mmCIF file of C-alpha atoms in Angstrom:
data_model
loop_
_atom_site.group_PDB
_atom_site.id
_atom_site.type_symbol
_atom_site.label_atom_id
_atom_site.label_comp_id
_atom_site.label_asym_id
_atom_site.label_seq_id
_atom_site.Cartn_x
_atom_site.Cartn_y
_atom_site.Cartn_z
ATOM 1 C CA UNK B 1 200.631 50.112 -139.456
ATOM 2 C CA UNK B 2 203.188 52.779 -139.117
ATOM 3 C CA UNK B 3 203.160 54.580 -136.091
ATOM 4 C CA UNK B 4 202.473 57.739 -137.465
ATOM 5 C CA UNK B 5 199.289 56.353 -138.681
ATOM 6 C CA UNK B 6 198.425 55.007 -135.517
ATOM 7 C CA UNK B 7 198.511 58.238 -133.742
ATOM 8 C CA UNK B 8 196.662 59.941 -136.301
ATOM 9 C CA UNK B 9 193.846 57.233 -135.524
ATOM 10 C CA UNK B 10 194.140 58.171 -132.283
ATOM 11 C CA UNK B 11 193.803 61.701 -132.789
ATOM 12 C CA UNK B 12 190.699 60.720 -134.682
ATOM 13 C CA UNK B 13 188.924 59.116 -132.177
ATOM 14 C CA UNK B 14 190.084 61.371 -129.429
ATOM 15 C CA UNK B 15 187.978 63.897 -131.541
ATOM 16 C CA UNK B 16 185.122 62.016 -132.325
ATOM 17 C CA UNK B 17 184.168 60.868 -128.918
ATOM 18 C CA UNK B 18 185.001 64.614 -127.453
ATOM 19 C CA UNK B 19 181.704 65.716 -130.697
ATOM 20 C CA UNK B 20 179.196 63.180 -128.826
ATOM 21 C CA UNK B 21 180.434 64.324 -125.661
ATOM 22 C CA UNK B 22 182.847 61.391 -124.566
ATOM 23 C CA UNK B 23 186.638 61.918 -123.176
ATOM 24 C CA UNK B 24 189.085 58.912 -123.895
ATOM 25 C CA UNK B 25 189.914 58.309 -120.637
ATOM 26 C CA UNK B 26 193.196 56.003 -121.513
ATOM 27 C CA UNK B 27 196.183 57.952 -122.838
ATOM 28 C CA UNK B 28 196.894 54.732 -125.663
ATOM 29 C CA UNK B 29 200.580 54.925 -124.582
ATOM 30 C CA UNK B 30 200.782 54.730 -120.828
ATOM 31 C CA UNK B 31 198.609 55.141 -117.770
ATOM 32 C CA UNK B 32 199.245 58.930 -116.775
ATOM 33 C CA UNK B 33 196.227 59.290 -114.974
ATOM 34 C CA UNK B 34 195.832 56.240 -113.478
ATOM 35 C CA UNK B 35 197.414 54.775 -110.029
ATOM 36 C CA UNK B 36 197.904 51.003 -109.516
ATOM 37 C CA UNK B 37 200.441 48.513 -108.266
ATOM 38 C CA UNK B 38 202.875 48.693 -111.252
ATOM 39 C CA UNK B 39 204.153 44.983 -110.701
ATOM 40 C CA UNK B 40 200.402 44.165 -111.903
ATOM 41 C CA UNK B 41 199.706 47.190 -114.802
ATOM 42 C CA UNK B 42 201.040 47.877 -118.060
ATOM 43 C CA UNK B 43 200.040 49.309 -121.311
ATOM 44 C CA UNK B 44 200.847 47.047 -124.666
ATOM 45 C CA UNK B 45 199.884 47.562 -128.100
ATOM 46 C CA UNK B 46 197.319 50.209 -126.832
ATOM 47 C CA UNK B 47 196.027 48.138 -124.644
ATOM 48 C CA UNK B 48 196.096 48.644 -120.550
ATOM 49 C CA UNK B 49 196.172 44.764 -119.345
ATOM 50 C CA UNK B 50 196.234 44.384 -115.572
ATOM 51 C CA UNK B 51 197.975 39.862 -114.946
ATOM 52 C CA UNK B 52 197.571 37.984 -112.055
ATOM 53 C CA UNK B 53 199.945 35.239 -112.319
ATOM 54 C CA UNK B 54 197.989 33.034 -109.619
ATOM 55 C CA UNK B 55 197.004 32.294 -106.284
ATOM 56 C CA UNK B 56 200.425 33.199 -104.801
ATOM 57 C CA UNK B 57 200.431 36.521 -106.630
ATOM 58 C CA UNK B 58 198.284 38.962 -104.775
ATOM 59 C CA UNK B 59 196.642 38.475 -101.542
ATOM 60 C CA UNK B 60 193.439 40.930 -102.330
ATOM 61 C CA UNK B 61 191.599 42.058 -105.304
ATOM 62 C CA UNK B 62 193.843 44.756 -106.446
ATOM 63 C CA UNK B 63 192.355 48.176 -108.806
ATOM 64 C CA UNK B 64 193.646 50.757 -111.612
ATOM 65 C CA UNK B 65 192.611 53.898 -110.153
ATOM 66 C CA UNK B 66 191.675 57.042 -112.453
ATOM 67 C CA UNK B 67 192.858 59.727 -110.845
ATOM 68 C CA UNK B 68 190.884 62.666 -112.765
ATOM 69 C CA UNK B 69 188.257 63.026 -110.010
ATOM 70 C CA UNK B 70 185.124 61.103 -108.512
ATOM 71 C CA UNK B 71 182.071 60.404 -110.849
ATOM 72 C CA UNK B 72 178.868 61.223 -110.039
ATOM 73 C CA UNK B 73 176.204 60.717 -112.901
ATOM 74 C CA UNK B 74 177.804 59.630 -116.019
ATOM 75 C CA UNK B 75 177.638 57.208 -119.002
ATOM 76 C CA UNK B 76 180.816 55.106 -119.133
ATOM 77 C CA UNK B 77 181.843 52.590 -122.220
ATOM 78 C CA UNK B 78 184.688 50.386 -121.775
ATOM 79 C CA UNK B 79 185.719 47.618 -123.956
ATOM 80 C CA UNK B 80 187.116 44.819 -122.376
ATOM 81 C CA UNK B 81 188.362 41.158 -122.419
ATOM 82 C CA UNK B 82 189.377 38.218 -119.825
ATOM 83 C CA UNK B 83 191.822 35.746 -120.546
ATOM 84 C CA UNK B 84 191.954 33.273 -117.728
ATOM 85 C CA UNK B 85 189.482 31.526 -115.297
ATOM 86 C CA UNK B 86 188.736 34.494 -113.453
ATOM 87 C CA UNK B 87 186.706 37.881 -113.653
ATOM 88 C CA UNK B 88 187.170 41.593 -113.570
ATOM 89 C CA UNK B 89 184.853 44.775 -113.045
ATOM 90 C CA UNK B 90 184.524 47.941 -113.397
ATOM 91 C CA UNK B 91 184.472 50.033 -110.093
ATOM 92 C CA UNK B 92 182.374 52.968 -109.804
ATOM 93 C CA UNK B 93 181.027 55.704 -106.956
ATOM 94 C CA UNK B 94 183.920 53.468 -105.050
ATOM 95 C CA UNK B 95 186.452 54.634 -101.892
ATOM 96 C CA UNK B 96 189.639 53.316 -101.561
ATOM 97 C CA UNK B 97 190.085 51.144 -98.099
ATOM 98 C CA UNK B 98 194.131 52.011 -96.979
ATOM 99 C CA UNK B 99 193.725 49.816 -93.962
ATOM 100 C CA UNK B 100 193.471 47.211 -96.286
ATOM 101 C CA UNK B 101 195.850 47.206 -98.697
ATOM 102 C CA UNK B 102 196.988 49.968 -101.548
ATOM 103 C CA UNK B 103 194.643 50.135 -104.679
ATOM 104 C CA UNK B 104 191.738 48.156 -102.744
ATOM 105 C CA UNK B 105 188.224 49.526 -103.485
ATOM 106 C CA UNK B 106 184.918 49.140 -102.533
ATOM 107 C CA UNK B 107 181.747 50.465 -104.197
ATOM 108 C CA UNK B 108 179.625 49.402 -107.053
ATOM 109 C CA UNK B 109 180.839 47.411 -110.023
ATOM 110 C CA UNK B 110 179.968 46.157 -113.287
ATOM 111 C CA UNK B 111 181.007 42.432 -113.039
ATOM 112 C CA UNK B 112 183.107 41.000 -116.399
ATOM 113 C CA UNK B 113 182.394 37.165 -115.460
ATOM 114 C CA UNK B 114 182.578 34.014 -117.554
ATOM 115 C CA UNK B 115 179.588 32.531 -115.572
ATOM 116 C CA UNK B 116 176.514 34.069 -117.497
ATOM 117 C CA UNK B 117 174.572 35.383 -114.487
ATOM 118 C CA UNK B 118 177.018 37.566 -113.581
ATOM 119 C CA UNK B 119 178.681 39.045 -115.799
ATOM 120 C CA UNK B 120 177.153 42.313 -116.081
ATOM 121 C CA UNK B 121 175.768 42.085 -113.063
ATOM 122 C CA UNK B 122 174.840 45.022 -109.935
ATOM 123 C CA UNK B 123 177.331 44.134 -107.366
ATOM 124 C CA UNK B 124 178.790 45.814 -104.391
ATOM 125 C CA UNK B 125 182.863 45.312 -103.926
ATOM 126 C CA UNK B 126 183.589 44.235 -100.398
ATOM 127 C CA UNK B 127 180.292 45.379 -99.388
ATOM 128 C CA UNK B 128 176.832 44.653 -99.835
ATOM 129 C CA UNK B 129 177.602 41.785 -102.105
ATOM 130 C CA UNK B 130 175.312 41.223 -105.060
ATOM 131 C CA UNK B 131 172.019 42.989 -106.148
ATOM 132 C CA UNK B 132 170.659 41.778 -109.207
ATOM 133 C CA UNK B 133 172.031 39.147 -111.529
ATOM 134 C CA UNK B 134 172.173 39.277 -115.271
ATOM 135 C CA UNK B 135 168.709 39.564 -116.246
ATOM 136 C CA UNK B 136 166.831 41.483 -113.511
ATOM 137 C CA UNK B 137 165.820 44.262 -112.676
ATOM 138 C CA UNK B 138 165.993 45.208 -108.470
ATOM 139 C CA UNK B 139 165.428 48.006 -105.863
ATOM 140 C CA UNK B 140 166.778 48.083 -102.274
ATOM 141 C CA UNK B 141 164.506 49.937 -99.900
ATOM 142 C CA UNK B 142 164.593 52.412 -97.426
ATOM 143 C CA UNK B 143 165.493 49.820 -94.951
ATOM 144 C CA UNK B 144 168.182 47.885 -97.063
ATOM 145 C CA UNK B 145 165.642 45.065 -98.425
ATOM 146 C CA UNK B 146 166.164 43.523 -101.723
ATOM 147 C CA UNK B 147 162.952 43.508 -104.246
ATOM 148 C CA UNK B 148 163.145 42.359 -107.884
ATOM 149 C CA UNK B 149 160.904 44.811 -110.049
ATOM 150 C CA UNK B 150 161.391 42.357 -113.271
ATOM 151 C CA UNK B 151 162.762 40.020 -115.297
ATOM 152 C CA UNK B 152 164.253 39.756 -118.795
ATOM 153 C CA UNK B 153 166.592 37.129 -121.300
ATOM 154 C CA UNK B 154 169.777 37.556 -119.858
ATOM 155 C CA UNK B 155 172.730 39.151 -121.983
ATOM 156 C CA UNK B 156 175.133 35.972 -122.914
ATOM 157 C CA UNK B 157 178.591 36.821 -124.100
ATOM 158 C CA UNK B 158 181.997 35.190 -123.890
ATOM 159 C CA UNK B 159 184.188 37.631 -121.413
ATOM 160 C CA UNK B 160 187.452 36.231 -123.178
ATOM 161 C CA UNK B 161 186.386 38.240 -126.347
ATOM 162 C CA UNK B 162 186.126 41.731 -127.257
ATOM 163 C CA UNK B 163 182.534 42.979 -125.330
ATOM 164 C CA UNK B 164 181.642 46.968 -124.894
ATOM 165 C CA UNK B 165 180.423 47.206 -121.075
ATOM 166 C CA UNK B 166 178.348 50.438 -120.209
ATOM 167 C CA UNK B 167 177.294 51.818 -116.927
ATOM 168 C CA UNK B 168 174.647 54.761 -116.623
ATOM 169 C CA UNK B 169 174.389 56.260 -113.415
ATOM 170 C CA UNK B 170 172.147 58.659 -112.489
ATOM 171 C CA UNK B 171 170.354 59.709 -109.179
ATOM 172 C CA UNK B 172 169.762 56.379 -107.440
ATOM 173 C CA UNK B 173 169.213 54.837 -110.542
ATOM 174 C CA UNK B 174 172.320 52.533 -112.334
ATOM 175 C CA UNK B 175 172.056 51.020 -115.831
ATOM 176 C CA UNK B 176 174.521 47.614 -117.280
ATOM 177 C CA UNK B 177 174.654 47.290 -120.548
ATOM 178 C CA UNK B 178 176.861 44.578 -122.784
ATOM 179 C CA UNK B 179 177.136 45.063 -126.336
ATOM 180 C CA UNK B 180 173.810 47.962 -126.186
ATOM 181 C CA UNK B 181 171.769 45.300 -124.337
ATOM 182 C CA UNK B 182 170.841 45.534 -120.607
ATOM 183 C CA UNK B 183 172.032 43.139 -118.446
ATOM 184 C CA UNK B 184 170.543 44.716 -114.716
ATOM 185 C CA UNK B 185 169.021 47.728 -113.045
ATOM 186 C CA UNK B 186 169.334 48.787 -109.268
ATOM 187 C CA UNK B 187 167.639 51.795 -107.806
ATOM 188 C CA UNK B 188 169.360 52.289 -104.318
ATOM 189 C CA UNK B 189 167.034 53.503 -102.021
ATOM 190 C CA UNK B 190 169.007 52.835 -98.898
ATOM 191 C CA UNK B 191 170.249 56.326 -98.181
ATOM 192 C CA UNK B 192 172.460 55.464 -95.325
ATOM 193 C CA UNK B 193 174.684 52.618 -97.519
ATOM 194 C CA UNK B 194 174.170 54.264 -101.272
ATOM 195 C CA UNK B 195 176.694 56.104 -102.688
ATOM 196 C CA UNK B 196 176.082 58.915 -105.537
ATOM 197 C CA UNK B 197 179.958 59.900 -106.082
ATOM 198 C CA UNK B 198 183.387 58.228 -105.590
ATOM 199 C CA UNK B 199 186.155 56.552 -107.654
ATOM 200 C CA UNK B 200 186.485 54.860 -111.071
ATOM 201 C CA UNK B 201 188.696 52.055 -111.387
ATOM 202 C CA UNK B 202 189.492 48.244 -113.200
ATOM 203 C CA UNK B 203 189.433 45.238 -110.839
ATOM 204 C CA UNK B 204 192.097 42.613 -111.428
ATOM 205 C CA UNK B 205 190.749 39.702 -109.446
ATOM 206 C CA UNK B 206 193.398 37.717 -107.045
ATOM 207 C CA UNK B 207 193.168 33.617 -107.176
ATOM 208 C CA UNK B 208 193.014 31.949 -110.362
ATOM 209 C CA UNK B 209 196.053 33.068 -113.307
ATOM 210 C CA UNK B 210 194.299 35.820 -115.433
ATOM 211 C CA UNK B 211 194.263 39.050 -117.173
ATOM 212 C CA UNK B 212 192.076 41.701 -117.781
ATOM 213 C CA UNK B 213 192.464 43.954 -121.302
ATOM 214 C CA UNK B 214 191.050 47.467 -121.743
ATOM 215 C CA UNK B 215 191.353 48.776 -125.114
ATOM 216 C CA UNK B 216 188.777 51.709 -124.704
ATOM 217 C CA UNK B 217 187.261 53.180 -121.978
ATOM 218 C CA UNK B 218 185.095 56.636 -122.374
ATOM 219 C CA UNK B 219 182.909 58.673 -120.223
ATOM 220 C CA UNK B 220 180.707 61.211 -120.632
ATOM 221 C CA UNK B 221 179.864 63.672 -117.595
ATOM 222 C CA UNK B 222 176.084 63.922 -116.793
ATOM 223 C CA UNK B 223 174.426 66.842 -115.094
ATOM 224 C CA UNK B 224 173.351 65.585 -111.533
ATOM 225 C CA UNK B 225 170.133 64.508 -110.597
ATOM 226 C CA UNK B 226 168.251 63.870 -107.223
ATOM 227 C CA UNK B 227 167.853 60.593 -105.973
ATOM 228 C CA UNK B 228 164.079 59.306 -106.612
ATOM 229 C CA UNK B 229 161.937 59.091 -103.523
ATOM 230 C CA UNK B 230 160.642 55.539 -102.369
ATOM 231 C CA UNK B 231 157.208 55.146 -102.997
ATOM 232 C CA UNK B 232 155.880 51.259 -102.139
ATOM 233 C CA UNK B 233 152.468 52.586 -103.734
ATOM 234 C CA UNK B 234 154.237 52.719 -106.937
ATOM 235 C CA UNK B 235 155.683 49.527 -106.693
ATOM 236 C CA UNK B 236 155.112 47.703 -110.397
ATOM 237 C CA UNK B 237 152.583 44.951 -110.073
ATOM 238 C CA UNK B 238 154.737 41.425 -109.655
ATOM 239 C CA UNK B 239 157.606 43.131 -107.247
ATOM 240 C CA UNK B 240 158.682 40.280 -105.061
ATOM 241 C CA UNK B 241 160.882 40.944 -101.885
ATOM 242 C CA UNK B 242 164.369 38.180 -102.687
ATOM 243 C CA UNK B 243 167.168 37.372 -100.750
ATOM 244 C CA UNK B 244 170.231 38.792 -101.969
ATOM 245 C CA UNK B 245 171.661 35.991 -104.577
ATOM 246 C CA UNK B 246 174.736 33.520 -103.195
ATOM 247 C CA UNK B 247 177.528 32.910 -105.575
ATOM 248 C CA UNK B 248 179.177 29.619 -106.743
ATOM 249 C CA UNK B 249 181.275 31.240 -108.984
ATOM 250 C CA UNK B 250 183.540 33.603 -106.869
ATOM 251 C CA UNK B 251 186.218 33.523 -109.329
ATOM 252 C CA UNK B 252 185.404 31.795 -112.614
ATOM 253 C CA UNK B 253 183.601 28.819 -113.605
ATOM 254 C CA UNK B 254 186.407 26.638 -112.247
ATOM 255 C CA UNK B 255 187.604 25.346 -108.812
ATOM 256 C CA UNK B 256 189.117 28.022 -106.757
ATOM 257 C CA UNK B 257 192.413 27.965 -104.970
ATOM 258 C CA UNK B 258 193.583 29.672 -101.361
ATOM 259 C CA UNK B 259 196.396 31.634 -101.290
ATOM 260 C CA UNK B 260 198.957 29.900 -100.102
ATOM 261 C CA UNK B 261 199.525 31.909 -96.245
ATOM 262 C CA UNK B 262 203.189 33.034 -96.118
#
């Protein structure tokens, strides 16, 4: 396709997703908006892809930033693939952590994992870990505890192909979606851990050779809503109190490799 034609598609959908209100959040040429370690970022054939060349290469979990401002409530649609062993995510309501590294986050995320129970999954970057795997539906109360509301099918996909992932966020309340079908709910009631604004940004996971390939990503601002109230007398009937789930997949579905220590 000429490029002339390719811009005028770009145009197009530029347009079309500012009608059902939607911004294009990627530029299709470059990543002017975005901040990230540019030995580990690049845009190709409209496509942002974020390579970790193995264990050696990066020493933390390292993020594409968007720079346009914290989100608060929003719907988000990203379309993304994972070549490699490894996962990604989608960071959201995040804060950077300086004394860590540059471009290292910690917040919620969507997970983009080739093991089935977690991709999609309510997870907590370098933080309160994991909330609800793919499949269930959870609440942390006022004190932090972990309750699963319900259960449903979970959403099976292969990461290494073309999947729309979509967050809704709104209150307390957070919504993942793959492909229009939900994968887990968490309502945070822990007010003194929650967050309900912070930073967007793409994980590129350290340890086993990978990349991660956005070729859309779109979000639509929300008007704000307050947090629900915890009520346990409107707990649904079958709400069981779990312990947080324990991965074995921290990576991929493969054997995992140190860094080697320099």
């Amino acid at each position: 396709m000429k490029p002339a034609a390719l811009f005028s598609l770009f145009i197009f959908a530029v347009a079309a997703s500012a009608e059902d209100g939607f911004t294009s959040l990627f530029n299709g040429k470059d990543l002017t908006g975005w901040d990230g370690d540019p030995k580990l970022w690049k845009v190709e054939n409209g496509e942002v892809i974020g390579t970790c060349t193995g264990p050696d290469a990066m020493p933390n979990n390292s993020f594409l930033i968007w720079r346009g401002g914290q989100v608060k409530d929003f719907e988000l649609h990203a379309t993304v693939r994972v070549e490699g062993d490894n996962n990604s995510g989608i960071q959201y309501r995040s804060r950077e952590l300086p004394e860590v590294a540059p471009w290292v986050i910690t917040g919620y995320q969507i997970d983009i994992h080739p093991a089935i129970e977690h991709t999609g999954m309510t997870y907590e970057e370098k933080g309160r870990g994991i909330f609800g795997l793919n499949g269930t539906n959870v609440m942390l109360d006022t004190s932090g505890a972990l309750w699963k509301l319900s259960e449903h099918e979970p959403v099976k996909v292969d990461v290494s192909q073309w999947n729309e992932y979509t967050i809704i966020a709104r209150g307390n309340h957070l919504v993942h979606k793959i492909n229009g079908k939900v994968t887990s709910e968490l309502t945070d009631y822990d007010v003194s851990k929650r967050a309900l604004a912070g930073l967007l940004a793409i994980q590129l996971h350290r340890g086993n050779a990978n990349s991660v390939h956005i070729k859309d990503l779109r979000l639509k601002v929300l008007p704000v809503t307050e947090p629900q109230s915890f009520d346990p007398a409107k707990l649904p009937a079958g709400a069981v109190k779990i312990e947080k789930p324990r991965t074995k997949s921290p990576q991929g579905t493969g054997p995992v490799v140190p860094p080697t220590k320099k």
